[in-house]
Amino acid sequence: MRSSKYPYRLDVETRLPNGCITTHGYAAHHPAEFRHWAHARGYVLWGERIDRTDWENWRVNYYGL
């Protein structure tokens, strides 16, 4: 199920077999392009599950943790 609120980036995001979306590390290298991930509760944003590893790597680079 796709969320109508989630701003998909079809140029870099793909869906994994488990249903999560991933950027395969792109978001971690370009965290400002995925500022909307800051609104995620854990790795869930507007009903869309983000690959946990991808989200954690983005979070580290975005917040500088």
CSV table of C-alpha atoms in Angstrom, one decimal:
chain,number,residue,atom,x,y,z
A,1,MET,CA,0.0,0.0,0.0
A,2,ARG,CA,1.4,3.4,-1.0
A,3,SER,CA,0.8,6.5,1.1
A,4,SER,CA,-0.6,9.5,-0.7
A,5,LYS,CA,1.3,11.8,1.7
A,6,TYR,CA,4.8,10.3,1.3
A,7,PRO,CA,6.9,12.3,-1.2
A,8,TYR,CA,8.3,9.4,-3.3
A,9,ARG,CA,11.6,9.8,-5.0
A,10,LEU,CA,11.3,7.3,-7.8
A,11,ASP,CA,14.7,8.3,-9.1
A,12,VAL,CA,16.4,6.9,-6.0
A,13,GLU,CA,13.9,4.9,-4.0
A,14,THR,CA,12.9,1.3,-4.5
A,15,ARG,CA,10.7,-1.1,-2.7
A,16,LEU,CA,12.3,-4.2,-1.1
A,17,PRO,CA,10.6,-7.6,-1.1
A,18,ASN,CA,9.5,-7.0,2.5
A,19,GLY,CA,7.6,-3.9,1.5
A,20,CYS,CA,10.0,-1.3,2.9
A,21,ILE,CA,11.3,1.4,0.8
A,22,THR,CA,15.1,2.1,0.5
A,23,THR,CA,17.4,4.5,-1.2
A,24,HIS,CA,20.3,1.9,-1.0
A,25,GLY,CA,22.3,4.5,1.0
A,26,TYR,CA,21.6,7.5,-1.1
A,27,ALA,CA,19.7,9.3,1.7
A,28,ALA,CA,22.6,8.8,4.1
A,29,HIS,CA,24.9,10.5,1.6
A,30,HIS,CA,22.4,13.3,0.8
A,31,PRO,CA,20.5,13.7,4.1
A,32,ALA,CA,19.2,17.2,3.3
A,33,GLU,CA,17.3,15.8,0.3
A,34,PHE,CA,15.3,13.6,2.7
A,35,ARG,CA,14.5,16.1,5.4
A,36,HIS,CA,11.0,14.6,5.5
A,37,TRP,CA,12.4,11.5,7.1
A,38,ALA,CA,12.9,13.6,10.2
A,39,HIS,CA,9.1,13.4,10.8
A,40,ALA,CA,9.3,9.6,10.9
A,41,ARG,CA,8.5,7.7,14.1
A,42,GLY,CA,11.4,5.3,14.0
A,43,TYR,CA,11.4,4.1,10.5
A,44,VAL,CA,7.6,4.7,9.7
A,45,LEU,CA,6.5,7.8,7.9
A,46,TRP,CA,2.9,8.5,6.8
A,47,GLY,CA,2.1,4.8,6.7
A,48,GLU,CA,5.3,4.0,4.7
A,49,ARG,CA,8.0,1.8,6.2
A,50,ILE,CA,11.6,2.9,5.4
A,51,ASP,CA,14.3,0.2,5.5
A,52,ARG,CA,15.5,0.4,9.1
A,53,THR,CA,19.2,0.4,8.1
A,54,ASP,CA,18.7,3.1,5.5
A,55,TRP,CA,16.8,5.2,8.0
A,56,GLU,CA,19.3,4.8,10.8
A,57,ASN,CA,22.2,5.7,8.5
A,58,TRP,CA,20.3,8.8,7.3
A,59,ARG,CA,19.5,9.8,10.9
A,60,VAL,CA,23.2,9.6,11.9
A,61,ASN,CA,24.3,11.8,9.0
A,62,TYR,CA,21.3,14.2,9.3
A,63,TYR,CA,21.6,14.8,13.0
A,64,GLY,CA,25.4,14.3,13.2
A,65,LEU,CA,25.1,11.6,15.8
